[in-house]
Coordinates of C-alpha atoms in Angstrom, one line a residue:
X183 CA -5.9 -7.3 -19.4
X184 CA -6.2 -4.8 -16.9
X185 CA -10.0 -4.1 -15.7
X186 CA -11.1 -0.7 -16.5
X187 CA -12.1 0.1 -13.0
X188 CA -8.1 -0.2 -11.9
X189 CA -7.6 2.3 -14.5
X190 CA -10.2 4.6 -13.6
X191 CA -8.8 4.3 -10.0
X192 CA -5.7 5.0 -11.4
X193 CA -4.0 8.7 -11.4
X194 CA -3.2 9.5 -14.8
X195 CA -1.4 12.7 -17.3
X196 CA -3.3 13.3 -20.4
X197 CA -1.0 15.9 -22.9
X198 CA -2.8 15.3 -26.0
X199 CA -6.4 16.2 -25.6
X200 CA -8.3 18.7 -27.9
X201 CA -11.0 20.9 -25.9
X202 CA -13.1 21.2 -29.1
X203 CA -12.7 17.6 -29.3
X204 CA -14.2 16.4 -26.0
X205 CA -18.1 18.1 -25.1
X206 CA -20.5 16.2 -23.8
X207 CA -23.2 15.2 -26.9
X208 CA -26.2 16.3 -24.6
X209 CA -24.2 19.8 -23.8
X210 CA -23.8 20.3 -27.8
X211 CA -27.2 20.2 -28.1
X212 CA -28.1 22.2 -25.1
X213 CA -25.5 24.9 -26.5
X214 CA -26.9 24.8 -29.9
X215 CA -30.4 25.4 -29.3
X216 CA -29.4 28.2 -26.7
X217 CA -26.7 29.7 -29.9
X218 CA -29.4 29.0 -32.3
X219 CA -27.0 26.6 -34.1
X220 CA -29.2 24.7 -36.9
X221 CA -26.0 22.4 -38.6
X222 CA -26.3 19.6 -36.3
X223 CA -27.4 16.1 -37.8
X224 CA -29.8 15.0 -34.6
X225 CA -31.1 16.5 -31.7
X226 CA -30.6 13.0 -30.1
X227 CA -27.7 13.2 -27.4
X228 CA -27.0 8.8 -28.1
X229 CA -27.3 9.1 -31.9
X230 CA -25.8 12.6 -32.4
X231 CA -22.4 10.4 -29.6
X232 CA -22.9 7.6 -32.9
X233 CA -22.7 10.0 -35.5
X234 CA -19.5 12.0 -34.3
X235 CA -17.4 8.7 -33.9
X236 CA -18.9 7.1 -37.4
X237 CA -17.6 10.2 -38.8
X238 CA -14.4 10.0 -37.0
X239 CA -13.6 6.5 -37.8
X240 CA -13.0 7.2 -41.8
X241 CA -9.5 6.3 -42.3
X242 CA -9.1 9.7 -43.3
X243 CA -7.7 13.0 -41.1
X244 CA -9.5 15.5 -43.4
X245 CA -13.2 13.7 -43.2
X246 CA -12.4 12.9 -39.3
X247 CA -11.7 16.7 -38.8
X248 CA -15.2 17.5 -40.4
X249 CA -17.0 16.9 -36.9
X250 CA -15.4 19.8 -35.3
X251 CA -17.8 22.4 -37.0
X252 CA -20.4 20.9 -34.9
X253 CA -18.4 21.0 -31.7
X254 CA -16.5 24.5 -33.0
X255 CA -20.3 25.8 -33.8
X256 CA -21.3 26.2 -29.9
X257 CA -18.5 27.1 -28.4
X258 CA -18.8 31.0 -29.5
X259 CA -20.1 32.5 -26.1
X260 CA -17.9 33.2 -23.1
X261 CA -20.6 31.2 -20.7
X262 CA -21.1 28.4 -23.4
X263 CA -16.6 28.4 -23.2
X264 CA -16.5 28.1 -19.8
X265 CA -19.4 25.7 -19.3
X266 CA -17.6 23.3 -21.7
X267 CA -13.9 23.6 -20.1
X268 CA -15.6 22.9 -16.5
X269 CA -17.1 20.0 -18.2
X270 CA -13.9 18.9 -20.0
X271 CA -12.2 18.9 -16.7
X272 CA -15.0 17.5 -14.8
X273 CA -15.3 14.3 -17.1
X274 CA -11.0 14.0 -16.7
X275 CA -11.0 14.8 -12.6
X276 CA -13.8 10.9 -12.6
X277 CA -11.5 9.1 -14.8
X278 CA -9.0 9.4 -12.9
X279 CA -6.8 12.0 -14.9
X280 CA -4.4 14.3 -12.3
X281 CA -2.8 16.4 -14.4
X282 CA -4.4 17.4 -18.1
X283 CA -3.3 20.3 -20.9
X284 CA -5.8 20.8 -23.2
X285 CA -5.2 22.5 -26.8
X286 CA -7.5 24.4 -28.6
X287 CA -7.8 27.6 -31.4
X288 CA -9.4 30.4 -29.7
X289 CA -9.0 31.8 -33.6
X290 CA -12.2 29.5 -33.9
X291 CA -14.0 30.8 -31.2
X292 CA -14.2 34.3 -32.4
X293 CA -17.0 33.7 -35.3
X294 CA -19.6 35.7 -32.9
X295 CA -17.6 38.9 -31.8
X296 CA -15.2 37.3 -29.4
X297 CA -12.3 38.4 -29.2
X298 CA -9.5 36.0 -28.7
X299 CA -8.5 37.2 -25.3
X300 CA -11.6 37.0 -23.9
X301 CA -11.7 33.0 -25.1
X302 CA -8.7 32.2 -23.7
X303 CA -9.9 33.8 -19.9
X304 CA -13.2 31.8 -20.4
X305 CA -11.3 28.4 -21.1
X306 CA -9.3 29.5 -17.7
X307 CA -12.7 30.2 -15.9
X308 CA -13.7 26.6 -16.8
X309 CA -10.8 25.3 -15.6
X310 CA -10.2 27.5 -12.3
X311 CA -13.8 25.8 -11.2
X312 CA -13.0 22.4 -12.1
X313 CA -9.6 22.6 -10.3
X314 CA -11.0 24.0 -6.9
X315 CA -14.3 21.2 -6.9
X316 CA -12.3 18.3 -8.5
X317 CA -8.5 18.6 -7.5
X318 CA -7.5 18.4 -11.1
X319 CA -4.4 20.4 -12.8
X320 CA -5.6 21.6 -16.1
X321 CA -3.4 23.8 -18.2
X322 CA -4.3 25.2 -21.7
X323 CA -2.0 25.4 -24.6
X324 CA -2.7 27.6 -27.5
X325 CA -3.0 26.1 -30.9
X326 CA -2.6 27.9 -34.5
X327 CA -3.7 26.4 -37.5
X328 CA -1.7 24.9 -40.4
X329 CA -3.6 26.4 -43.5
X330 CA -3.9 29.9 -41.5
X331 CA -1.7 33.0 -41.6
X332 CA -2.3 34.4 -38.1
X333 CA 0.4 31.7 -36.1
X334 CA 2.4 34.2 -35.2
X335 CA -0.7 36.4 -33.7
X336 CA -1.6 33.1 -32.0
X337 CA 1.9 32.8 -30.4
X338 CA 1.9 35.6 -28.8
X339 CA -1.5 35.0 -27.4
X340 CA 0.2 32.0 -26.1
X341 CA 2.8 33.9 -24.5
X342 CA 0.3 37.2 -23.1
X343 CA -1.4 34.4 -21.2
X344 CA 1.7 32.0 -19.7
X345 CA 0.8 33.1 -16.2
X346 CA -3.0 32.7 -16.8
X347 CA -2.7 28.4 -17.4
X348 CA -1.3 28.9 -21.2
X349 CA 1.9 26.6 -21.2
X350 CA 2.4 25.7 -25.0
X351 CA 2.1 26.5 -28.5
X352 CA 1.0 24.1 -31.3
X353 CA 0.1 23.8 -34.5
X354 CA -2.4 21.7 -36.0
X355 CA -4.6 20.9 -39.2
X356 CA -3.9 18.9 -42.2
X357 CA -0.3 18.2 -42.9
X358 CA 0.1 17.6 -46.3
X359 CA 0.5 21.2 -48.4
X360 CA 0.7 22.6 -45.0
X361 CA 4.2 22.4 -43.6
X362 CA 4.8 23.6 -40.4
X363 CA 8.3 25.7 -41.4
X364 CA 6.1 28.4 -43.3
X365 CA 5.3 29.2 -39.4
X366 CA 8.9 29.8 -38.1
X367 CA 7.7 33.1 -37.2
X368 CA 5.7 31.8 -34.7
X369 CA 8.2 29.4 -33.2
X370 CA 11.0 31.2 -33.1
X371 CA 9.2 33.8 -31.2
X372 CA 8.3 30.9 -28.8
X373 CA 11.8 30.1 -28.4
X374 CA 13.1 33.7 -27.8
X375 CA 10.5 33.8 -24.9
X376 CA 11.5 30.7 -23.4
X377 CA 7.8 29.2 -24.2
X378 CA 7.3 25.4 -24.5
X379 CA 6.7 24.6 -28.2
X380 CA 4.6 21.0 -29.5
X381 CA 3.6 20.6 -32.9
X382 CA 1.1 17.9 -34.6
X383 CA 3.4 15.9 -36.9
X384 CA 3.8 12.3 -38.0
X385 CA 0.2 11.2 -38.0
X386 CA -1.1 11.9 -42.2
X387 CA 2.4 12.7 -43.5
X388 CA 5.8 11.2 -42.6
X389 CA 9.3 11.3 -41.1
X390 CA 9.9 14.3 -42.8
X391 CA 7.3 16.1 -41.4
X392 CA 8.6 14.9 -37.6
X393 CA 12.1 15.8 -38.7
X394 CA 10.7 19.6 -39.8
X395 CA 8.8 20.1 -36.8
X396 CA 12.0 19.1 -35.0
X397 CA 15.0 20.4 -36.9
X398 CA 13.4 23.9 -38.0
X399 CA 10.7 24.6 -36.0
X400 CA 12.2 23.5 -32.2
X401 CA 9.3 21.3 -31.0
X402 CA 10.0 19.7 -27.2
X403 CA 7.3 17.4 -27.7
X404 CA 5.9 15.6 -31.0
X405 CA 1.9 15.4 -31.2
X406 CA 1.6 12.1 -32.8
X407 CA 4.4 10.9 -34.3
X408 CA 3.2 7.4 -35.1
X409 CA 4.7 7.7 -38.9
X410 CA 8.3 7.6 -37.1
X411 CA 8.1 3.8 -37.5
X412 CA 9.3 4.3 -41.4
X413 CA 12.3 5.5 -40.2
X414 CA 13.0 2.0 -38.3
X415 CA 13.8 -1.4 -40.2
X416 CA 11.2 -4.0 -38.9
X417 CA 12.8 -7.7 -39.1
X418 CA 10.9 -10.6 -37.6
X419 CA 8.4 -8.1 -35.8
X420 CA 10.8 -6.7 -34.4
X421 CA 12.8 -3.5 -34.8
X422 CA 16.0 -4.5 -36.2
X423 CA 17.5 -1.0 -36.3
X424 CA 16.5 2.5 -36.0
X425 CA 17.0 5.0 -38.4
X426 CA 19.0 8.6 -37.9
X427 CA 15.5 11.0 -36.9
X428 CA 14.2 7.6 -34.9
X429 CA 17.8 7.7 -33.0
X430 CA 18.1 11.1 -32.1
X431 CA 14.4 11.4 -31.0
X432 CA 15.2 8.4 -28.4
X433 CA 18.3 9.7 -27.7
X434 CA 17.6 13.5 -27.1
X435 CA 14.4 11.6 -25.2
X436 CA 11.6 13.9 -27.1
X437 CA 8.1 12.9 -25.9
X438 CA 6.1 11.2 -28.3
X439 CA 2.4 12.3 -27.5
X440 CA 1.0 8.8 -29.3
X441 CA -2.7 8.6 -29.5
X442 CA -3.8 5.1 -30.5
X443 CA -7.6 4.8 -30.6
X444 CA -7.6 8.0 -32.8
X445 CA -4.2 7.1 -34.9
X446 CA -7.1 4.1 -36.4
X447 CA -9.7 6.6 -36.5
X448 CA -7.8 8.2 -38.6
X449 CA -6.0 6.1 -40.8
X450 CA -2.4 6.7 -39.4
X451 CA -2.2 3.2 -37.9
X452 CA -4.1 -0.2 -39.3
X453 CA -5.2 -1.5 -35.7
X454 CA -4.7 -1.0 -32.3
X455 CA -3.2 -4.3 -32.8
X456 CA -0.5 -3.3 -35.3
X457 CA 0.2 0.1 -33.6
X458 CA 3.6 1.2 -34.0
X459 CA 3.1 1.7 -30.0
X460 CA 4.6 -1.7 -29.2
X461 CA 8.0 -0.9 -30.9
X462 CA 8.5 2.4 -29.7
X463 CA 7.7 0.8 -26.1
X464 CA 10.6 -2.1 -26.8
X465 CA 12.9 0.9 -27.8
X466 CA 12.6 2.5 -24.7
X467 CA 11.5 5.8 -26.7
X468 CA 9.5 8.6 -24.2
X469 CA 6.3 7.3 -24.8
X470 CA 3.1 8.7 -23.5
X471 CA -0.7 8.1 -24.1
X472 CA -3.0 10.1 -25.1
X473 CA -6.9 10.5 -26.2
X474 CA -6.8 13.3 -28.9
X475 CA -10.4 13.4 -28.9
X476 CA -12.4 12.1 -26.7
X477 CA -15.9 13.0 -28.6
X478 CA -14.7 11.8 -32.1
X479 CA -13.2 8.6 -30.7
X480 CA -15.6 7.4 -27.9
X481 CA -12.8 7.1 -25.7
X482 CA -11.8 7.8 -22.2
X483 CA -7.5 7.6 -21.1
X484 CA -8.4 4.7 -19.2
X485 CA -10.3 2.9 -22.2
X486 CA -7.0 4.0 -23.3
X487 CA -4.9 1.8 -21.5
X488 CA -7.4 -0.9 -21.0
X489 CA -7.5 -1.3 -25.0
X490 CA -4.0 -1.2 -25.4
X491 CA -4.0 -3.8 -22.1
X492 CA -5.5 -6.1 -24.7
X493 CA -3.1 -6.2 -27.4
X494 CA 0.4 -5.6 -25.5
X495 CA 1.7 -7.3 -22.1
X496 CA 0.7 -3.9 -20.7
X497 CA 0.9 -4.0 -16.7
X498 CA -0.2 -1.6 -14.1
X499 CA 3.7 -0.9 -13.5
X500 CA 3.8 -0.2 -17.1
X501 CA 0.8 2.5 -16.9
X502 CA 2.7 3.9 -13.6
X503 CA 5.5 4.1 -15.9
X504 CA 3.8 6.1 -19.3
X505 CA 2.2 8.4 -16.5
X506 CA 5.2 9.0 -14.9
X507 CA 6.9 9.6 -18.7
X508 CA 3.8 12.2 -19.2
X509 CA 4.2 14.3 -16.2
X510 CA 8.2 14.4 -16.9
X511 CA 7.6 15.8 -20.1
X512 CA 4.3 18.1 -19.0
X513 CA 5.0 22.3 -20.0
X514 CA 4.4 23.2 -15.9
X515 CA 7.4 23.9 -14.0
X516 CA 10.1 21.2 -12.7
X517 CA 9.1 21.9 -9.1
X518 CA 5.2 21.0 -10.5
X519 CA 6.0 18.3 -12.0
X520 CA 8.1 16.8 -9.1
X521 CA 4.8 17.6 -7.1
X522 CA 2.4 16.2 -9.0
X523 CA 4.5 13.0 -9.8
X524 CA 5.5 12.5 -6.0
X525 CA 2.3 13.9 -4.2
X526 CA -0.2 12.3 -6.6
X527 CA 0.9 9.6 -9.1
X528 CA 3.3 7.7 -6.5
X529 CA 1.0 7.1 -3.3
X530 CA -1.9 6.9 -6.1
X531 CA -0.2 3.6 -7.3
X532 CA 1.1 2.6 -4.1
X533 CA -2.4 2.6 -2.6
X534 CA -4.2 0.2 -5.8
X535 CA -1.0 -1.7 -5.4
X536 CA -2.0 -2.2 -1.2
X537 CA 1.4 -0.8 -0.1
X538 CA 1.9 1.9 2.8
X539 CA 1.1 5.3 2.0
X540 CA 4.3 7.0 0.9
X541 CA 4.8 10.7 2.1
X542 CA 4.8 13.8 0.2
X543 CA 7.5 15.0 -1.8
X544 CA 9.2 17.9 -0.6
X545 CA 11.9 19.9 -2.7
X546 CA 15.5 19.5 -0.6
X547 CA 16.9 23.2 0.3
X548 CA 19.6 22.8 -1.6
X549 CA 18.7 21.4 -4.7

């Protein structure tokens, strides 16, 4: 197992993380007396942390997305926005994370006169601070809602705001009765804009649901996609052979954004010891870890690894590895990404590992 303070020390890429998802308890209920927000269960910052991940860990997506009316309930001011995106970042930058994107639905944030605009430049304001104290990358991606009809309006928001930090578009919500081709609108728009596209799919409903998001609606990365192990044969414990969607996603090497800790929460996997994560790491599939929701699952990225360390023969070269599979498949530019991975993750590893310092990546002239 590998001790949690390597992994802090460690430079990480987080691409699955849910800014409605991750406040600070104590901040919640700063925020909701400030707001005059009455809903929440406790005034206690340590009881009301208890009561978000109790309610998380149901087995069930629909009674672990009940939480976020809490979270969703303070975050309708432009301060109380940006207070909680520096804060987001802040709590990433001291574990270690390099490099984040963090999703959200401005459409949520808007219950108070908001408009969505002015949302999405107080998530950046968060962020701009937290980058110039903390040396963090953050980038925001824009999501709509399944059981909404405003995806497309959200899109474009997603688009207006590409050279203000928005890099994606997403969809999220319950999957079942909600499939995500009744917004193609929204993602063929994307895709005539040249805009990076991921879409939640695989974690309450199954292959089909991956195969939709993939097939019809474009996505270049999968949010979940745990449920992609029914389209393998398991023989022995081990994957005996994969299935048609399973082969072309390893093939075409689309980036499966897999969030353990919250895949139990939730009901979409059994255990972190029975997590599908193992096979699609022996299958050489683009794997990448994730948190989802830090709040709801009492989890950090490096309690990430250092749970997964537990179950799986999970080395530091392997977390070098899903990092470096994370920033390859990040929305930012290829340029960025060759700077982040070279400059940051690299001679961040190399250093824990006690080797020389390596230099700083520097794009050739001619490539």
């Amino acid at each position: 197992m590998i001790p949690l303070e390597t992994l802090r020390a460690a430079p990480k890429v987080l691409l699955h993380d849910h800014l409605d998802g991750g406040l600070r308890p104590a901040t919640v209920i700063e925020l909701a007396r400030e707001i005059g927000y009455s809903g929440l269960p406790t005034s206690d910052a340590a009881e009301l942390a208890r009561w978000f991940h109790a309610s998380a860990a149901s087995g069930s997506l629909a009674i672990y997305l009940r939480g976020f009316a809490h979270t969703i309930g303070v975050m309708q001011t432009p301060d109380a926005i940006e207070r909680i995106a520096f804060e987001s970042a802040e709590d990433l930058a001291r574990d270690g994370v390099v490099y984040a994107e963090s999703r959200y639905a401005p459409i949520f944030s808007t219950q108070r006169g908001l408009t969505l605009q002015q949302v999405v430049a107080a998530v950046g304001r968060g962020f701009a601070r937290a980058e110039a104290r903390f040396g963090i990358t953050m980038r925001q991606i824009v999501c709509a809602m399944r059981d909404r009809i405003d995806s497309l309006e959200m899109a474009k928001l997603a688009v207006a705001n590409r050279e203000q930090g928005v890099v994606g578009f997403d969809i999220a919500g319950e999957e079942l009765g909600y499939p995500a081709e009744k917004h193609l609108d929204a993602f063929q728009f994307c895709h005539r804009e040249n805009f990076s596209i991921t879409i939640h799919a695989g974690e309450a409903f199954g292959p089909p649901s991956i195969w939709q998001a993939i097939q019809i609606c474009g996505a270049h990365r999968i949010g979940h996609g745990v449920r992609l192990i029914e389209d393998m044969t398991i023989e022995g414990g081990t994957v005996a052979r994969l299935g048609p969607l399973a082969t072309y996603i390893r093939d075409k090497r689309i980036p499966l954004e897999l969030c353990p800790s919250s895949n139990v929460d939730t009901g979409a996997a059994p255990s972190l010891e029975a997590h599908p994560i193992r096979h699609f790491l022996a299958q050489r599939f683009r794997v990448t870890v994730n948190t989802d929701n830090r709040l709801m699952s009492d989890i950090t990225l490096s309690e990430e690894f250092r749970r997964l360390s537990e179950f799986l023969p999970v080395t530091l070269a392997d977390v070098e590895k899903l990092t470096i599979n994370a920033m390859k498949s990040a929305f930012v530019g290829y340029d960025e990404r060759l700077a982040v991975i070279y400059d940051r993750i690299k001679p961040g590893y190399a250093k824990l590992r006690g080797e020389p310092a390596l230099a700083g990546y520097r794009l050739p002239p001619s490539a």
